[in-house]
Short mmCIF file of C-alpha atoms in Angstrom, two decimals:
data_model
loop_
_atom_site.label_atom_id
_atom_site.label_comp_id
_atom_site.label_asym_id
_atom_site.label_seq_id
_atom_site.Cartn_x
_atom_site.Cartn_y
_atom_site.Cartn_z
CA MET S 1 4.41 1.31 -1.67
CA ARG S 2 2.94 -1.72 0.30
CA SER S 3 5.53 -1.56 3.24
CA ILE S 4 5.45 1.34 5.73
CA ARG S 5 9.03 0.51 6.68
CA ILE S 6 10.47 0.48 3.11
CA PHE S 7 8.58 3.56 2.42
CA MET S 8 9.89 5.54 5.67
CA LEU S 9 13.30 4.09 4.77
CA VAL S 10 13.52 5.38 1.28
CA THR S 11 11.85 8.66 2.25
CA LEU S 12 14.33 9.39 5.09
CA LEU S 13 17.40 8.09 2.89
CA SER S 14 16.18 10.34 0.14
CA THR S 15 15.95 13.38 2.53
CA ILE S 16 19.16 12.53 3.94
CA VAL S 17 20.94 12.41 0.41
CA LEU S 18 19.22 15.48 -0.70
CA VAL S 19 20.19 17.49 2.23
CA ASN S 20 23.65 16.29 2.00
CA PHE S 21 24.00 17.00 -1.69
CA VAL S 22 22.72 20.48 -1.46
CA SER S 23 24.97 20.85 1.72
CA ALA S 24 27.74 19.32 -0.34
CA LEU S 25 27.25 21.46 -3.10
CA GLN S 26 27.18 24.44 -1.25
CA GLY S 27 30.23 23.34 0.67
CA TYR S 28 32.17 22.64 -2.60
CA ARG S 29 31.44 26.29 -3.83
CA ALA S 30 32.58 27.69 -0.69
CA SER S 31 35.53 25.51 -0.36
CA MET S 32 36.47 26.32 -4.01
CA ALA S 33 36.28 29.86 -3.29
CA GLU S 34 38.51 29.72 -0.09
CA ALA S 35 40.88 27.37 -1.90
CA GLN S 36 41.32 29.98 -4.75
CA GLN S 37 41.70 32.43 -2.16
CA LEU S 38 44.67 30.40 -0.54
CA PHE S 39 46.27 29.93 -3.89
CA ASP S 40 46.11 33.36 -4.53
CA GLN S 41 47.84 34.24 -1.38
CA GLN S 42 50.49 31.50 -2.13
CA MET S 43 51.04 33.16 -5.32
CA ALA S 44 51.46 36.71 -3.69
CA ALA S 45 53.78 35.19 -1.24
CA THR S 46 55.84 33.79 -3.85
CA ALA S 47 55.93 37.02 -5.61
CA GLN S 48 57.08 38.71 -2.65
CA LEU S 49 59.67 36.08 -1.97
CA LEU S 50 61.27 36.69 -5.63
CA SER S 51 61.06 40.35 -4.96
CA ALA S 52 63.57 40.18 -2.04
CA MET S 53 65.98 37.94 -4.02
CA PRO S 54 68.96 39.62 -5.97
CA VAL S 55 68.78 39.06 -9.65
CA PRO S 56 71.22 39.88 -12.48
CA GLN S 57 70.63 42.93 -14.45
CA LYS S 58 71.83 41.76 -17.61
CA ILE S 59 71.98 37.81 -18.55
CA PRO S 60 68.58 36.47 -18.07
CA VAL S 61 68.68 33.46 -15.26
CA VAL S 62 66.59 30.21 -15.98
CA VAL S 63 65.71 28.29 -12.81
CA ASP S 64 64.88 24.81 -12.79
CA HIS S 65 61.64 24.37 -11.15
CA THR S 66 59.44 21.35 -11.14
CA GLY S 67 56.54 22.78 -9.06
CA SER S 68 53.20 23.85 -10.72
CA MET S 69 53.99 27.33 -10.68
CA ALA S 70 55.95 29.50 -13.42
CA PHE S 71 57.49 32.87 -12.78
CA GLN S 72 59.34 35.59 -14.57
CA VAL S 73 61.11 38.87 -13.55
CA TRP S 74 61.40 41.78 -15.78
CA ALA S 75 63.17 44.78 -15.37
CA ASP S 76 61.30 48.18 -15.67
CA GLU S 77 62.44 48.48 -19.35
CA GLN S 78 60.93 45.15 -19.89
CA SER S 79 63.79 43.08 -20.29
CA LEU S 80 63.85 39.56 -18.77
CA LEU S 81 66.00 39.20 -15.92
CA MET S 82 64.87 35.75 -14.61
CA ARG S 83 62.70 33.02 -15.22
CA SER S 84 61.69 29.55 -14.39
CA ASN S 85 62.35 26.90 -16.94
CA ASN S 86 58.57 26.35 -17.50
CA ALA S 87 57.99 29.77 -18.24
CA PRO S 88 58.00 31.31 -21.63
CA GLN S 89 60.59 34.14 -22.79
CA THR S 90 58.00 36.47 -23.53
CA PRO S 91 55.77 38.15 -20.82
CA VAL S 92 53.01 35.89 -19.56
CA SER S 93 50.70 39.01 -18.74
CA THR S 94 50.53 42.69 -19.10
CA PHE S 95 52.78 44.71 -16.64
CA ALA S 96 49.91 46.06 -14.36
CA GLU S 97 49.38 44.82 -10.56
CA GLY S 98 46.78 42.26 -9.95
CA TYR S 99 45.65 38.85 -11.13
CA ARG S 100 44.46 37.80 -14.40
CA GLU S 101 43.87 34.40 -16.15
CA ILE S 102 45.76 33.80 -19.35
CA ASN S 103 46.52 30.87 -21.85
CA PHE S 104 50.13 30.16 -22.79
CA SER S 105 51.73 26.70 -23.31
CA GLY S 106 48.64 24.81 -23.91
CA TYR S 107 47.15 25.67 -20.56
CA ARG S 108 44.85 28.28 -18.64
CA TRP S 109 46.99 29.87 -16.11
CA ARG S 110 46.22 32.29 -13.15
CA VAL S 111 48.74 34.96 -13.37
CA PHE S 112 49.79 37.50 -10.37
CA THR S 113 51.86 40.60 -11.53
CA HIS S 114 53.68 42.61 -8.90
CA HIS S 115 55.81 45.63 -9.21
CA ALA S 116 58.84 45.35 -6.97
CA ALA S 117 59.96 49.00 -6.77
CA ASP S 118 62.95 48.42 -4.56
CA LEU S 119 64.15 46.00 -7.05
CA GLY S 120 63.03 48.10 -10.00
CA ALA S 121 61.39 45.05 -11.87
CA TRP S 122 58.07 43.50 -12.37
CA VAL S 123 57.45 39.95 -10.90
CA GLN S 124 55.15 37.66 -12.73
CA VAL S 125 53.94 34.63 -11.01
CA ALA S 126 51.52 31.84 -12.65
CA GLU S 127 49.78 28.78 -11.83
CA ARG S 128 47.80 26.36 -13.94
CA ILE S 129 44.15 26.26 -13.04
CA ASP S 130 43.69 22.82 -14.21
CA LEU S 131 46.25 21.94 -11.28
CA ARG S 132 44.48 23.92 -8.82
CA PHE S 133 41.17 22.44 -9.57
CA GLN S 134 42.71 18.82 -9.05
CA LEU S 135 44.08 19.66 -5.72
CA ALA S 136 40.98 21.33 -4.68
CA ASP S 137 38.74 18.68 -5.82
CA ARG S 138 41.02 15.93 -3.97
CA VAL S 139 40.71 17.64 -0.58
CA ILE S 140 36.96 18.18 -1.15
CA LEU S 141 36.41 14.59 -2.02
CA GLU S 142 38.36 13.47 0.79
CA SER S 143 36.25 15.35 3.10
CA VAL S 144 32.95 14.16 1.36
CA SER S 145 33.80 10.55 1.12
CA PRO S 146 32.91 9.88 4.66
CA ILE S 147 29.18 11.28 4.14
CA LEU S 148 28.93 8.80 0.99
CA ILE S 149 30.22 5.96 2.90
CA GLY S 150 27.89 6.82 5.90
CA ILE S 151 24.65 6.78 3.73
CA PRO S 152 24.66 2.77 3.67
CA VAL S 153 25.31 2.85 7.37
CA ALA S 154 22.87 5.29 7.90
CA GLY S 155 20.30 3.14 5.86
CA LEU S 156 21.08 0.29 8.01
CA LEU S 157 20.66 2.15 11.37
CA ILE S 158 17.40 3.64 9.85
CA TRP S 159 16.19 0.06 8.99
CA LEU S 160 16.93 -1.08 12.56
CA ILE S 161 15.20 1.61 14.42
CA LEU S 162 12.12 1.76 12.22
CA GLY S 163 11.91 -1.95 12.98
CA ARG S 164 11.97 -1.39 16.55
CA GLY S 165 9.75 1.50 16.16
CA LEU S 166 7.19 -0.67 14.23
CA SER S 167 7.38 -3.60 16.61
CA SER S 168 4.28 -2.51 18.33
CA LEU S 169 2.42 -2.54 15.07
CA ARG S 170 3.58 -6.11 14.46
CA LYS S 171 2.48 -7.09 18.10
CA LEU S 172 -0.91 -5.64 17.05
CA ALA S 173 -0.82 -7.56 13.66
CA ALA S 174 -0.01 -10.67 15.48
CA ALA S 175 -2.71 -10.30 18.45
CA LEU S 176 -5.42 -9.90 15.57
CA GLN S 177 -3.92 -12.86 13.62
CA GLU S 178 -3.97 -15.15 16.75
CA LYS S 179 -7.49 -14.43 17.55
CA ARG S 180 -9.87 -16.96 16.91
CA ALA S 181 -13.29 -16.11 15.10
CA GLU S 182 -15.17 -16.69 18.11
CA ASP S 183 -12.75 -14.86 20.31
CA LEU S 184 -14.06 -11.31 20.95
CA ARG S 185 -12.35 -10.46 24.01
CA PRO S 186 -10.18 -7.12 24.14
CA LEU S 187 -6.69 -7.06 22.55
CA PRO S 188 -4.05 -7.99 25.12
CA ILE S 189 -1.60 -5.10 24.36
CA ASP S 190 -0.39 -3.21 27.47
CA SER S 191 0.56 0.50 27.13
CA PRO S 192 0.53 0.88 23.30
CA PRO S 193 2.32 3.67 21.93
CA VAL S 194 0.47 7.02 21.42
CA GLU S 195 0.08 6.62 17.74
CA LEU S 196 -1.40 3.10 18.22
CA GLN S 197 -3.68 4.03 21.26
CA SER S 198 -6.66 5.03 19.10
CA VAL S 199 -6.42 1.92 16.95
CA VAL S 200 -6.30 -0.40 19.76
CA SER S 201 -9.07 1.27 21.60
CA SER S 202 -11.24 1.59 18.50
CA THR S 203 -10.71 -1.92 17.81
CA ASN S 204 -11.52 -2.98 21.47
CA ALA S 205 -14.44 -1.05 21.33
CA LEU S 206 -15.70 -2.61 18.02
CA LEU S 207 -15.07 -6.24 19.49
CA ALA S 208 -17.13 -4.98 22.77
CA ARG S 209 -19.93 -4.27 20.37
CA LEU S 210 -19.75 -7.33 18.38
CA GLN S 211 -19.67 -9.36 21.58
CA GLY S 212 -22.71 -7.50 22.99
CA SER S 213 -24.50 -8.12 19.73
CA PHE S 214 -23.74 -11.67 19.87
CA ASP S 215 -24.61 -12.11 23.44
CA ARG S 216 -28.02 -10.28 22.77
CA GLU S 217 -28.71 -12.72 19.91
CA ARG S 218 -27.64 -15.85 21.80
CA ARG S 219 -29.78 -14.75 24.71
CA PHE S 220 -32.81 -13.99 22.41
CA SER S 221 -32.25 -17.53 20.70
CA ALA S 222 -31.92 -19.27 24.41
CA ASP S 223 -34.68 -17.32 25.87
CA ALA S 224 -37.15 -17.72 23.02
CA ALA S 225 -36.40 -21.53 22.85
CA HIS S 226 -36.82 -21.85 26.62
CA GLU S 227 -40.04 -19.80 26.66
CA LEU S 228 -41.39 -21.73 23.91
CA ARG S 229 -40.65 -25.21 25.30
CA THR S 230 -43.37 -24.89 27.82
CA PRO S 231 -46.43 -23.78 25.47
CA ILE S 232 -45.29 -26.44 22.85
CA SER S 233 -45.13 -29.15 25.52
CA ALA S 234 -48.98 -28.03 26.54
CA ILE S 235 -50.08 -28.18 22.91
CA GLN S 236 -48.70 -31.44 22.44
CA VAL S 237 -50.34 -32.83 25.71
CA HIS S 238 -53.59 -31.22 24.61
CA ALA S 239 -53.40 -32.88 21.03
CA HIS S 240 -52.73 -36.01 22.57
CA ASN S 241 -55.77 -35.70 24.86
CA VAL S 242 -58.04 -34.51 21.92
CA GLU S 243 -56.97 -37.69 20.02
CA ARG S 244 -57.77 -39.98 23.13
CA GLU S 245 -61.01 -38.27 23.38
CA LEU S 246 -61.76 -38.90 19.96
CA SER S 247 -60.77 -42.39 20.25
CA GLU S 248 -62.84 -42.96 23.15
CA SER S 249 -65.90 -41.11 21.60
CA SER S 250 -65.86 -43.69 18.82
CA GLY S 251 -65.75 -46.69 21.08
CA GLY S 252 -61.95 -47.20 20.43
CA GLU S 253 -62.50 -48.03 16.89
CA ARG S 254 -60.75 -44.97 15.63
CA GLN S 255 -57.05 -45.79 15.13
CA LEU S 256 -54.01 -43.49 14.83
CA ALA S 257 -54.28 -43.99 10.99
CA HIS S 258 -57.79 -42.66 10.77
CA LYS S 259 -57.32 -39.46 13.07
CA PRO S 260 -58.83 -36.27 11.58
CA ASP S 261 -56.41 -34.48 9.03
CA SER S 262 -56.51 -31.24 10.79
CA LEU S 263 -55.29 -33.19 14.07
CA ALA S 264 -52.42 -35.07 12.15
CA LYS S 265 -51.38 -31.74 10.80
CA LEU S 266 -51.48 -29.97 14.01
CA GLN S 267 -49.52 -32.78 15.84
CA ALA S 268 -46.81 -32.89 12.94
CA SER S 269 -46.39 -29.16 13.14
CA VAL S 270 -46.17 -29.21 17.04
CA GLU S 271 -43.58 -31.97 16.34
CA ARG S 272 -41.65 -29.77 13.87
CA MET S 273 -41.83 -26.77 16.28
CA SER S 274 -40.53 -28.76 19.05
CA HIS S 275 -37.78 -30.05 17.04
CA LEU S 276 -36.99 -26.54 16.09
CA VAL S 277 -36.69 -25.32 19.61
CA GLU S 278 -34.66 -28.21 20.56
CA GLN S 279 -32.18 -27.59 17.62
CA MET S 280 -32.11 -23.78 18.56
CA LEU S 281 -31.04 -24.65 22.03
CA ASP S 282 -28.33 -27.09 20.80
CA LEU S 283 -27.14 -24.37 18.46
CA TYR S 284 -26.74 -21.98 21.34
CA ARG S 285 -25.25 -24.67 23.65
CA THR S 286 -22.64 -25.69 21.35
CA THR S 287 -21.22 -22.12 20.25
CA PRO S 288 -17.72 -22.56 20.78
CA ASP S 289 -17.09 -19.50 22.54
CA HIS S 290 -19.90 -20.18 24.87
CA TYR S 291 -20.04 -23.81 25.62
CA PRO S 292 -18.45 -25.06 28.88
CA ALA S 293 -16.58 -27.69 27.35
CA ARG S 294 -15.41 -30.75 29.64
CA PHE S 295 -12.83 -32.82 27.51
CA GLU S 296 -12.25 -36.44 28.55
CA SER S 297 -11.16 -39.54 26.64
CA VAL S 298 -14.09 -40.56 24.59
CA ASP S 299 -14.28 -43.77 22.23
CA ILE S 300 -15.99 -42.36 19.26
CA TYR S 301 -16.71 -45.71 17.93
CA THR S 302 -18.56 -46.82 21.12
CA LEU S 303 -20.23 -43.70 21.20
CA ALA S 304 -21.51 -44.07 17.73
CA ARG S 305 -22.71 -47.42 18.57
CA GLU S 306 -24.77 -45.91 21.42
CA ILE S 307 -26.25 -43.21 19.36
CA ILE S 308 -27.26 -45.79 16.55
CA ALA S 309 -29.05 -47.90 19.27
CA GLU S 310 -30.93 -44.81 20.68
CA ASN S 311 -32.11 -43.79 17.25
CA TYR S 312 -32.67 -47.26 15.82
CA ALA S 313 -36.48 -47.05 16.07
CA GLY S 314 -36.32 -44.23 13.37
CA PHE S 315 -34.28 -46.40 11.02
CA ALA S 316 -36.44 -49.41 11.56
CA ALA S 317 -39.72 -47.38 10.83
CA ARG S 318 -38.19 -46.38 7.46
CA GLU S 319 -36.83 -50.07 7.01
CA GLN S 320 -33.24 -48.50 6.61
CA GLN S 321 -30.11 -50.55 6.93
CA VAL S 322 -27.74 -49.09 9.23
CA GLU S 323 -24.11 -50.23 9.56
CA LEU S 324 -21.06 -49.59 11.89
CA ARG S 325 -17.75 -50.08 10.42
CA GLY S 326 -14.29 -49.40 11.76
CA ALA S 327 -12.54 -50.03 15.32
CA SER S 328 -12.41 -48.52 18.62
CA ALA S 329 -10.85 -45.04 18.64
CA THR S 330 -10.41 -42.64 21.54
CA LEU S 331 -10.05 -38.92 21.41
CA ASP S 332 -9.95 -35.97 23.70
CA GLY S 333 -13.63 -34.68 23.43
CA ASP S 334 -16.62 -33.36 25.30
CA ARG S 335 -18.94 -36.52 25.48
CA PHE S 336 -22.42 -34.56 25.39
CA ALA S 337 -21.24 -32.37 22.34
CA LEU S 338 -19.97 -35.39 20.38
CA SER S 339 -23.27 -37.00 21.04
CA ILE S 340 -24.99 -34.07 19.53
CA LEU S 341 -23.05 -34.11 16.64
CA LEU S 342 -23.66 -37.91 15.93
CA LYS S 343 -27.50 -37.47 16.55
CA ASN S 344 -27.59 -34.66 14.09
CA LEU S 345 -25.59 -36.65 11.45
CA LEU S 346 -27.55 -39.67 11.90
CA ARG S 347 -30.95 -37.84 11.89
CA ASN S 348 -30.06 -36.14 8.69
CA ALA S 349 -29.12 -39.42 7.04
CA ASN S 350 -32.40 -41.01 8.37
CA LYS S 351 -34.45 -38.19 7.20
CA TYR S 352 -32.97 -37.82 3.45
CA SER S 353 -32.45 -41.56 2.84
CA PRO S 354 -35.16 -43.18 1.01
CA GLU S 355 -37.30 -45.95 2.59
CA GLY S 356 -35.12 -49.13 2.31
CA GLY S 357 -32.17 -46.99 1.82
CA ARG S 358 -28.55 -47.57 3.42
CA ILE S 359 -26.66 -45.57 6.19
CA GLU S 360 -23.08 -46.43 6.88
CA VAL S 361 -21.01 -44.98 10.11
CA SER S 362 -17.40 -45.65 9.87
CA VAL S 363 -14.72 -44.83 12.49
CA ARG S 364 -11.01 -45.09 11.26
CA PRO S 365 -8.34 -44.34 13.76
CA LEU S 366 -5.18 -42.62 12.35
CA ASN S 367 -1.64 -41.77 13.36
CA ASP S 368 -2.70 -38.51 15.26
CA ALA S 369 -6.44 -38.21 14.50
CA VAL S 370 -9.80 -39.89 14.37
CA GLU S 371 -11.68 -39.94 11.31
CA LEU S 372 -15.58 -40.43 11.68
CA ARG S 373 -17.57 -40.68 8.39
CA VAL S 374 -21.42 -40.93 7.90
CA GLU S 375 -22.63 -41.94 4.51
CA ASP S 376 -26.02 -42.12 3.19
CA SER S 377 -27.95 -43.29 -0.02
CA GLY S 378 -30.37 -40.12 -0.07
CA PRO S 379 -30.30 -37.44 -2.64
CA GLY S 380 -27.04 -35.76 -1.70
CA ILE S 381 -25.83 -32.32 -2.01
CA ALA S 382 -24.41 -30.42 -5.00
CA GLU S 383 -20.75 -29.47 -4.73
CA GLU S 384 -21.76 -25.68 -5.18
CA GLU S 385 -23.84 -25.83 -1.91
CA TYR S 386 -21.34 -27.26 0.45
CA ALA S 387 -20.27 -24.00 1.93
CA ARG S 388 -23.69 -22.72 2.13
CA VAL S 389 -25.33 -25.74 4.01
CA PHE S 390 -23.53 -24.71 7.07
CA GLU S 391 -25.36 -21.50 7.37
CA ARG S 392 -28.04 -21.42 10.07
CA PHE S 393 -31.43 -21.84 8.84
CA TYR S 394 -30.29 -22.62 5.25
CA ARG S 395 -31.99 -25.37 3.28
CA ILE S 396 -31.38 -26.38 -0.19
CA GLY S 397 -34.34 -25.45 -2.59
CA GLY S 398 -36.18 -23.57 0.44
CA ASP S 399 -38.12 -24.69 3.30
CA ARG S 400 -39.00 -28.23 2.33
CA HIS S 401 -35.83 -29.15 0.27
CA THR S 402 -36.15 -30.97 -3.09
CA SER S 403 -36.96 -34.30 -0.99
CA THR S 404 -40.19 -32.84 0.34
CA VAL S 405 -38.60 -33.60 4.09
CA GLU S 406 -39.22 -30.92 6.39
CA GLY S 407 -36.30 -29.42 8.51
CA CYS S 408 -35.11 -26.30 10.13
CA GLY S 409 -31.71 -26.21 8.55
CA LEU S 410 -29.81 -26.10 11.73
CA GLY S 411 -28.23 -29.58 11.98
CA LEU S 412 -25.16 -29.02 10.08
CA SER S 413 -24.58 -25.62 11.60
CA ILE S 414 -24.58 -27.50 15.14
CA VAL S 415 -22.22 -30.09 13.61
CA GLN S 416 -19.90 -27.19 12.43
CA HIS S 417 -19.89 -25.62 16.03
CA ILE S 418 -19.16 -28.72 17.47
CA ALA S 419 -16.12 -29.56 15.05
CA GLN S 420 -14.75 -26.02 15.93
CA LEU S 421 -14.99 -26.89 19.60
CA HIS S 422 -12.85 -29.73 18.98
CA HIS S 423 -10.59 -28.18 16.25
CA ALA S 424 -11.85 -30.81 13.84
CA ASP S 425 -12.10 -30.38 10.06
CA ILE S 426 -15.31 -31.28 8.08
CA LYS S 427 -15.40 -32.34 4.62
CA LEU S 428 -18.39 -33.18 2.48
CA GLY S 429 -18.71 -35.16 -0.43
CA THR S 430 -20.52 -38.07 -2.24
CA SER S 431 -20.88 -41.31 -0.43
CA HIS S 432 -19.64 -44.53 -1.84
CA PHE S 433 -23.02 -45.57 -2.75
CA GLY S 434 -22.74 -43.42 -5.69
CA HIS S 435 -25.09 -40.99 -4.80
CA GLY S 436 -25.86 -39.46 -1.22
CA LEU S 437 -24.00 -37.38 1.19
CA SER S 438 -20.79 -38.13 2.80
CA VAL S 439 -19.91 -35.94 6.00
CA GLN S 440 -16.21 -36.51 7.13
CA VAL S 441 -15.08 -35.29 10.30
CA ARG S 442 -11.39 -35.59 11.39
CA PHE S 443 -10.85 -35.14 14.95
CA PRO S 444 -7.19 -34.54 16.48
CA ARG S 445 -6.34 -37.30 18.92
CA ARG S 446 -5.17 -34.54 21.15
CA GLY S 447 -7.93 -32.00 21.51
CA PRO S 448 -7.47 -28.44 23.01
CA ASN S 449 -5.84 -28.54 26.29
CA ARG S 450 -8.45 -29.30 28.86
CA GLU S 451 -7.55 -26.64 31.44
CA GLN S 452 -7.06 -24.06 28.74
CA ALA S 453 -10.58 -25.05 27.28
CA THR S 454 -12.21 -24.71 30.70
CA ASP S 455 -10.44 -21.59 31.61
CA GLU S 456 -11.29 -19.93 28.56
CA SER S 457 -15.22 -21.07 29.00
CA ILE S 458 -14.91 -19.54 32.38
CA ALA S 459 -13.35 -16.47 31.23
CA GLN S 460 -15.95 -16.09 28.46
CA GLY S 461 -18.77 -16.66 30.94
CA GLU S 462 -17.47 -14.09 33.20
CA THR S 463 -17.27 -11.61 30.13
CA ASN S 464 -20.92 -12.28 29.31
CA HIS S 465 -21.94 -12.16 32.82
CA ALA S 466 -20.34 -8.78 33.31
#
């Protein structure tokens, strides 16, 4: 059974019904025995009453009687002195003291025979057994009926009581359901019942371990990226100095295009490493549970135009056509994080679109949302890869992609982090150029409450600091 509440209700009601049934059965038996005893006493009392009545000695008297009993009075010489109209003219039982069960007149009778010495006669009183049982059953059922009626009432009360008792479990489930994926703070449940204390403490301990693991991972990534920045910058400076010295040693005739192959590879590798470090830092900075968001009113159309202008040299170098469509649209967002999102989307479009390719950025204001779309004319992404491309360091076809373009596999992970920070939805598809990738990000116009976002960031920072 999948419901604890229903399971407990059925179990308790079954137990109550079983106990009541056994009790009722025992009570029925005891009540029937007691009722038989009372009926027998009544028959004996009737016989005593008949013994005290004067009766004729010669002519039998027939008494009209409409009750459940029949009676006969016989003289010692076994001549009939008196009988009820429902009694036969022959003896209903043998002339011996005591109780017997006899059949006559088509029924089973309980017969009591008594010898009245003062009267010099035998008194026989009979009562139909079926009428006895009917009367006893009626009395017993009247006493059992309240129990039968009380079972549904008990079921309703048990259902309500169980609901009240399981409310703490529902609160625990609600607290877990309301938690965002990045929220690893302890469950806000005060004074849980004894039965749930171990569950709550174990869950909070698990969340604390996960938080510690993520904190160590973030610190390692951030520290590693920060520590690598300095030597990478130094290598870039030295590589530039080597290039200049080589150029000077050849009288200035050596141009950039004729630099040694090893130097070109060194500079490309250092540039790639520098890009990886910057991407790792961006990934760390934009993690929703770590990023100290500062939400303000941002015109995403104007911001997109600024980012395109900043990166226009890269598009011009590959002779790519970049077009911005749409209209001004404002939303509540973090300007710095949105800038990183746009830079990553545009850099991906720049890298994977061929020389002379086309890139289109569109901003479309909706009723309660703003839609940002970046489309390129590159090779695109197969639909079965849409979910995996948001994984960190994942690249389709391995390290160099089928397009031979170098990358680190962090760009779309960063975009996803920033979208989650703004409660935005990301959708991948095929661009309207017929091939290439389309990335659609739909932002709500009213983002997370600014104070709430700030308070959560501060609280998270205090947790991390502690």
